[in-house]
CSV table of C-alpha atoms in Angstrom, one decimal:
chain,number,residue,atom,x,y,z
A,174,MET,CA,-5.2,-73.7,73.7
A,175,LEU,CA,-3.7,-73.9,70.5
A,176,PHE,CA,-3.8,-70.3,68.5
A,177,LEU,CA,-3.0,-70.2,64.7
A,178,PHE,CA,-2.5,-67.3,63.0
A,179,GLY,CA,-1.9,-66.8,59.3
A,180,CYS,CA,-1.0,-63.5,59.3
A,181,ALA,CA,-3.4,-63.1,56.4
A,182,GLY,CA,-3.6,-58.9,56.6
A,183,SER,CA,-2.3,-56.5,54.2
A,184,LYS,CA,0.9,-56.6,56.1
A,185,TYR,CA,1.8,-59.8,54.2
A,186,ALA,CA,-0.3,-59.4,51.3
A,187,ALA,CA,2.4,-59.6,48.7
A,188,THR,CA,4.3,-62.7,50.3
A,189,ASN,CA,1.1,-64.6,50.8
A,190,LYS,CA,0.5,-64.2,47.0
A,191,VAL,CA,4.3,-65.2,46.3
A,192,TYR,CA,3.5,-68.2,48.6
A,193,LYS,CA,0.0,-68.9,46.7
A,194,ASN,CA,1.8,-69.1,43.3
A,195,GLN,CA,4.8,-71.2,44.3
A,196,ALA,CA,2.1,-73.5,45.7
A,197,LYS,CA,0.4,-73.5,42.6
A,198,GLY,CA,3.2,-74.4,40.7
A,199,PHE,CA,4.1,-77.2,42.9
A,200,ALA,CA,0.6,-78.5,42.0
A,201,GLU,CA,0.8,-78.2,38.4
A,202,THR,CA,3.8,-80.3,38.7
A,203,ILE,CA,2.2,-83.0,40.5
A,204,LYS,CA,-0.7,-83.2,38.4
A,205,SER,CA,1.2,-83.1,35.0
A,206,ILE,CA,1.3,-86.7,33.2
A,207,PRO,CA,4.0,-87.9,32.6
A,208,PRO,CA,5.7,-85.9,35.5
A,209,VAL,CA,7.4,-82.8,34.3
A,210,ASN,CA,11.2,-83.1,34.3
A,211,GLN,CA,11.1,-86.7,35.6
A,212,HIS,CA,11.2,-88.5,32.0
A,213,ILE,CA,14.0,-90.5,31.5
A,214,ASP,CA,15.3,-91.5,28.3
A,215,SER,CA,14.0,-94.3,26.4
A,216,VAL,CA,17.4,-95.1,24.4
A,217,SER,CA,19.0,-95.8,27.4
A,218,THR,CA,16.3,-97.6,29.7
A,219,ASP,CA,13.0,-99.4,29.3
A,220,LEU,CA,10.7,-96.6,30.4
A,221,GLN,CA,8.6,-95.8,27.6
A,222,SER,CA,5.8,-94.5,29.3
A,223,PHE,CA,3.8,-93.2,32.3
A,224,THR,CA,0.8,-95.3,33.9
A,225,GLY,CA,-0.6,-93.8,36.6
A,226,SER,CA,-1.0,-95.8,40.0
A,227,VAL,CA,-3.8,-95.5,41.9
A,228,ASN,CA,-2.0,-96.5,45.6
A,229,PHE,CA,-0.1,-93.4,46.7
A,230,GLY,CA,-0.2,-90.4,48.8
A,231,ILE,CA,1.5,-87.3,50.2
A,232,ARG,CA,4.8,-87.6,51.5
A,233,LYS,CA,4.7,-87.0,55.4
A,234,PRO,CA,7.0,-85.8,57.9
A,235,ASN,CA,8.8,-88.3,60.2
A,236,PHE,CA,10.7,-85.7,62.6
A,237,VAL,CA,10.1,-82.3,64.4
A,238,ILE,CA,13.1,-80.1,64.7
A,239,ILE,CA,13.0,-77.4,67.6
A,240,HIS,CA,15.0,-73.9,67.0
A,241,HIS,CA,15.1,-70.8,68.9
A,242,THR,CA,15.2,-68.0,66.5
A,243,ALA,CA,18.0,-65.7,68.1
A,244,GLN,CA,15.7,-62.5,67.2
A,245,GLY,CA,14.0,-60.1,69.3
A,246,SER,CA,10.7,-60.4,68.4
A,247,LEU,CA,8.0,-62.6,66.4
A,248,ASP,CA,7.9,-59.5,63.5
A,249,GLU,CA,11.5,-59.6,63.1
A,250,THR,CA,11.3,-63.5,62.4
A,251,ILE,CA,8.6,-63.1,60.1
A,252,LYS,CA,10.3,-60.7,58.2
A,253,THR,CA,13.3,-62.8,57.8
A,254,PHE,CA,11.2,-65.9,56.8
A,255,THR,CA,9.3,-63.5,54.3
A,256,LEU,CA,12.6,-62.2,52.5
A,257,THR,CA,13.8,-64.4,49.5
A,258,ARG,CA,17.4,-63.3,50.1
A,259,THR,CA,17.8,-65.1,53.7
A,260,ALA,CA,16.8,-68.6,51.8
A,261,VAL,CA,15.6,-69.7,55.1
A,262,SER,CA,12.0,-70.7,56.6
A,263,ALA,CA,10.1,-72.7,59.3
A,264,HIS,CA,6.8,-74.7,59.3
A,265,TYR,CA,5.9,-72.9,62.4
A,266,VAL,CA,6.7,-70.1,64.8
A,267,VAL,CA,5.4,-70.0,68.6
A,268,SER,CA,6.1,-66.3,69.8
A,269,ARG,CA,6.7,-65.6,73.7
A,270,ASN,CA,3.3,-64.7,74.2
A,271,GLY,CA,2.2,-68.2,72.9
A,272,LYS,CA,0.4,-67.1,69.7
A,273,VAL,CA,1.6,-69.5,66.5
A,274,VAL,CA,2.1,-68.7,63.2
A,275,GLN,CA,2.3,-71.2,60.2
A,276,MET,CA,4.4,-70.4,57.7
A,277,VAL,CA,4.7,-73.3,55.2
A,278,ASN,CA,2.2,-76.2,54.7
A,279,ASP,CA,3.2,-79.2,57.1
A,280,TYR,CA,3.6,-81.4,53.2
A,281,LEU,CA,6.0,-78.8,52.0
A,282,ARG,CA,9.7,-78.5,52.6
A,283,ALA,CA,10.5,-75.7,54.7
A,284,GLN,CA,14.4,-74.5,54.6
A,285,HIS,CA,15.2,-74.6,58.4
A,286,ALA,CA,17.4,-77.5,59.0
A,287,GLY,CA,20.5,-76.9,56.5
A,288,VAL,CA,23.5,-79.0,56.6
A,289,ALA,CA,22.5,-81.6,59.0
A,290,LYS,CA,22.6,-85.3,59.8
A,291,TRP,CA,20.7,-87.6,62.2
A,292,GLY,CA,21.6,-91.3,61.9
A,293,ASN,CA,21.3,-91.8,58.2
A,294,ASP,CA,19.1,-89.1,57.2
A,295,THR,CA,21.3,-86.2,55.6
A,296,ASP,CA,18.3,-84.1,54.5
A,297,LEU,CA,16.1,-83.3,57.5
A,298,ASN,CA,14.5,-80.7,55.7
A,299,SER,CA,12.8,-83.1,53.4
A,300,SER,CA,11.7,-85.7,56.3
A,301,SER,CA,10.7,-82.9,59.1
A,302,ILE,CA,9.0,-80.4,60.3
A,303,GLY,CA,10.5,-77.1,61.7
A,304,ILE,CA,9.2,-75.2,64.7
A,305,GLU,CA,10.9,-71.9,65.7
A,306,LEU,CA,10.4,-70.6,69.2
A,307,ASP,CA,10.6,-66.8,69.3
A,308,ASN,CA,13.5,-66.2,71.8
A,309,ASN,CA,17.0,-64.7,71.5
A,310,GLY,CA,19.0,-67.9,72.8
A,311,ASP,CA,19.7,-66.7,76.5
A,312,GLU,CA,16.2,-66.0,77.7
A,313,PRO,CA,14.1,-68.5,79.6
A,314,TYR,CA,11.1,-69.6,77.5
A,315,SER,CA,7.5,-68.6,78.9
A,316,ASP,CA,4.8,-70.8,80.3
A,317,ALA,CA,2.5,-69.5,77.6
A,318,GLN,CA,5.2,-70.4,74.9
A,319,ILE,CA,5.7,-74.0,76.0
A,320,ARG,CA,1.9,-74.6,76.7
A,321,SER,CA,1.4,-73.4,73.0
A,322,LEU,CA,4.5,-75.7,71.9
A,323,LEU,CA,2.8,-78.8,73.7
A,324,GLY,CA,-0.2,-78.1,72.5
A,325,LEU,CA,1.2,-77.9,68.4
A,326,LEU,CA,3.6,-81.0,69.1
A,327,GLY,CA,0.5,-83.3,70.3
A,328,THR,CA,-1.5,-82.2,67.1
A,329,LEU,CA,1.5,-83.2,65.2
A,330,LYS,CA,2.5,-86.5,66.6
A,331,LYS,CA,-1.3,-87.5,66.3
A,332,LYS,CA,-1.4,-86.5,62.8
A,333,TYR,CA,1.4,-87.7,61.6
A,334,ASN,CA,2.2,-90.8,63.7
A,335,ILE,CA,5.8,-89.3,64.7
A,336,PRO,CA,7.7,-91.3,67.0
A,337,THR,CA,8.5,-90.1,70.2
A,338,ALA,CA,12.3,-90.3,69.8
A,339,ASN,CA,12.1,-87.9,67.1
A,340,PHE,CA,11.4,-84.7,68.6
A,341,ILE,CA,15.0,-83.4,68.7
A,342,GLY,CA,16.7,-79.9,68.4
A,343,HIS,CA,18.6,-78.0,65.8
A,344,ALA,CA,21.8,-78.3,67.7
A,345,ASP,CA,21.1,-82.3,67.8
A,346,ILE,CA,21.3,-82.8,63.8
A,347,ALA,CA,23.8,-79.8,63.5
A,348,PRO,CA,26.1,-79.9,66.3
A,349,LYS,CA,29.1,-78.7,64.6
A,350,ARG,CA,27.1,-75.5,63.5
A,351,LYS,CA,24.1,-74.8,65.9
A,352,PRO,CA,23.4,-74.2,69.6
A,353,ASP,CA,19.6,-74.0,69.5
A,354,PRO,CA,17.2,-74.5,71.3
A,355,ASN,CA,19.4,-73.1,74.1
A,356,ARG,CA,18.6,-73.7,77.6
A,357,PHE,CA,15.4,-75.7,76.7
A,358,PRO,CA,13.5,-78.0,79.0
A,359,TRP,CA,13.6,-80.9,77.0
A,360,LYS,CA,12.6,-83.1,80.0
A,361,VAL,CA,9.4,-81.3,80.3
A,362,LEU,CA,8.9,-82.1,76.7
A,363,ALA,CA,9.9,-85.8,77.4
A,364,GLU,CA,7.5,-86.2,80.1
A,365,LYS,CA,4.8,-85.1,78.0
A,366,GLY,CA,5.8,-87.7,74.9
A,367,PHE,CA,7.9,-85.9,72.7
A,368,GLY,CA,11.5,-86.9,73.0
A,369,LEU,CA,13.2,-89.5,75.3
A,370,TRP,CA,14.9,-89.1,78.3
A,371,TYR,CA,16.9,-91.1,81.0
A,372,ASP,CA,15.6,-92.9,84.0
A,373,GLN,CA,15.7,-91.6,87.3
A,374,ILE,CA,17.9,-94.7,88.6
A,375,LEU,CA,20.8,-95.2,86.2
A,376,LYS,CA,22.8,-98.5,86.1
A,377,MET,CA,26.6,-98.7,86.1
A,378,PRO,CA,28.2,-99.3,82.6
A,379,PRO,CA,30.5,-102.3,82.2
A,380,ALA,CA,34.2,-101.3,81.4
A,381,THR,CA,33.5,-102.5,78.0
A,382,PHE,CA,30.8,-99.6,77.3
A,383,ASP,CA,31.9,-97.3,74.5
A,384,PRO,CA,30.0,-93.8,74.6
A,385,VAL,CA,31.0,-92.8,71.3
A,386,ILE,CA,29.1,-95.8,69.7
A,387,ALA,CA,26.4,-94.9,72.2
A,388,LEU,CA,25.9,-91.3,70.7
A,389,ARG,CA,26.3,-92.6,67.2
A,390,LEU,CA,23.3,-95.3,68.2
A,391,ILE,CA,21.4,-92.3,69.3
A,392,GLY,CA,21.8,-90.2,66.2
A,393,TYR,CA,24.4,-87.9,66.6
A,394,ASP,CA,26.8,-87.3,64.1
A,395,THR,CA,30.2,-88.0,65.7
A,396,SER,CA,32.5,-87.0,62.8
A,397,ASN,CA,33.4,-84.2,65.1
A,398,LEU,CA,33.3,-85.8,68.5
A,399,ALA,CA,33.5,-82.9,70.5
A,400,ALA,CA,30.6,-81.1,68.9
A,401,ALA,CA,28.4,-84.0,69.2
A,402,VAL,CA,29.4,-84.3,72.8
A,403,THR,CA,28.4,-80.9,73.3
A,404,ALA,CA,25.3,-81.2,71.6
A,405,PHE,CA,24.4,-84.2,73.8
A,406,LYS,CA,25.1,-82.6,76.7
A,407,ARG,CA,23.0,-79.4,75.8
A,408,HIS,CA,20.3,-81.4,75.5
A,409,PHE,CA,20.4,-84.0,78.2
A,410,VAL,CA,23.1,-82.5,80.9
A,411,GLN,CA,22.5,-78.7,80.3
A,412,THR,CA,24.5,-77.7,83.3
A,413,ASP,CA,27.6,-78.9,81.7
A,414,ILE,CA,28.4,-78.4,78.0
A,415,THR,CA,31.9,-79.1,77.9
A,416,PRO,CA,33.3,-81.4,75.0
A,417,THR,CA,34.4,-84.3,77.3
A,418,ILE,CA,32.5,-87.5,78.4
A,419,THR,CA,32.5,-87.5,82.0
A,420,ALA,CA,31.3,-90.3,84.2
A,421,ALA,CA,28.1,-88.9,84.8
A,422,ASP,CA,27.6,-88.7,81.1
A,423,LYS,CA,28.3,-92.2,80.3
A,424,LEU,CA,25.6,-93.0,82.8
A,425,ILE,CA,23.4,-91.3,81.0
A,426,LEU,CA,24.3,-92.4,78.1
A,427,TYR,CA,24.4,-96.0,79.0
A,428,ASN,CA,20.8,-95.6,80.1
A,429,LEU,CA,19.5,-93.5,77.2
A,430,TYR,CA,20.8,-95.3,73.9
A,431,PRO,CA,18.9,-98.3,74.2
A,432,LYS,CA,15.7,-96.4,73.8
A,433,TYR,CA,16.6,-95.1,70.8
A,434,LEU,CA,17.4,-98.7,69.2
C-alpha cells in the first residue's frame, strides 16, 4: 500500500506557502497571451503575433531517477529540500518505514539530477522524476521502503507511460560525481518491470565486441571511462565496482546492451 504524506501541518506552513506562490507564478506565466519573456523581435523575424493552438498538453516525465539521501532521517532530508540555499529538491522522498512524502508536483522540474547525461539527454531535471530514498548510503534498504517504492514506481510508470529502460540511478547519469543509490536491489526492481537486467544464461561475446560502445549504447557517458565502468558495475555487478572491465563484465554488457536499443 502506498502512503502519501503532504507535510501540510504547521511545521511546514511557511515553505508550503512559498511553494504555492511559486506555483501560482508559473501558472500565470503559462496563461499569459502572448507568453511572457518569449516574444521574438519582429524586426529580425516574421513572427508578429501569437495565436493559441487548441492542440497541446503538459510536458510529461520520461525518466525516473532514484537516489539515496545520504542523510540520517526523513526530517533531515525534508529540511534540506525546504531551504532555498541548498538549491536541491526531489519529487518524492521514501522514508525508511515506507511513508512517502511528495515535495514537487510531477509536472514541475525538481532539482535532483544536477550535471548529468544519459544518452543524448543532458537535462535530466527537465525530463525526469526524482525519488530520494531515506538512506545514509551504507545501510540496507528496508522491506517497507522497497514495497512503497515499487508501489510508487508502478503508479508513475502507468500514469506517464515511462519506458521500462528509463528507471535508472543517480550514479548512472552522473558517474563522475555520484554513487547513489549505493548497494541498491536493482534486480528486484527489474523483475517488477522497473529497469532492465541481464539474462541468467549469458552468451560469449565475439572477439570484435567493444564494451565501451556497449556502455555508450546503454546510455552511459563514457567521457570518463573509469567513472562510467564503475557506475555500470555499481548497478549491474555490485560485488565488484573497480573501474576495470573484466571478462565477466563483458558477458553482462554483451547480453544487456541490445535490450536498450
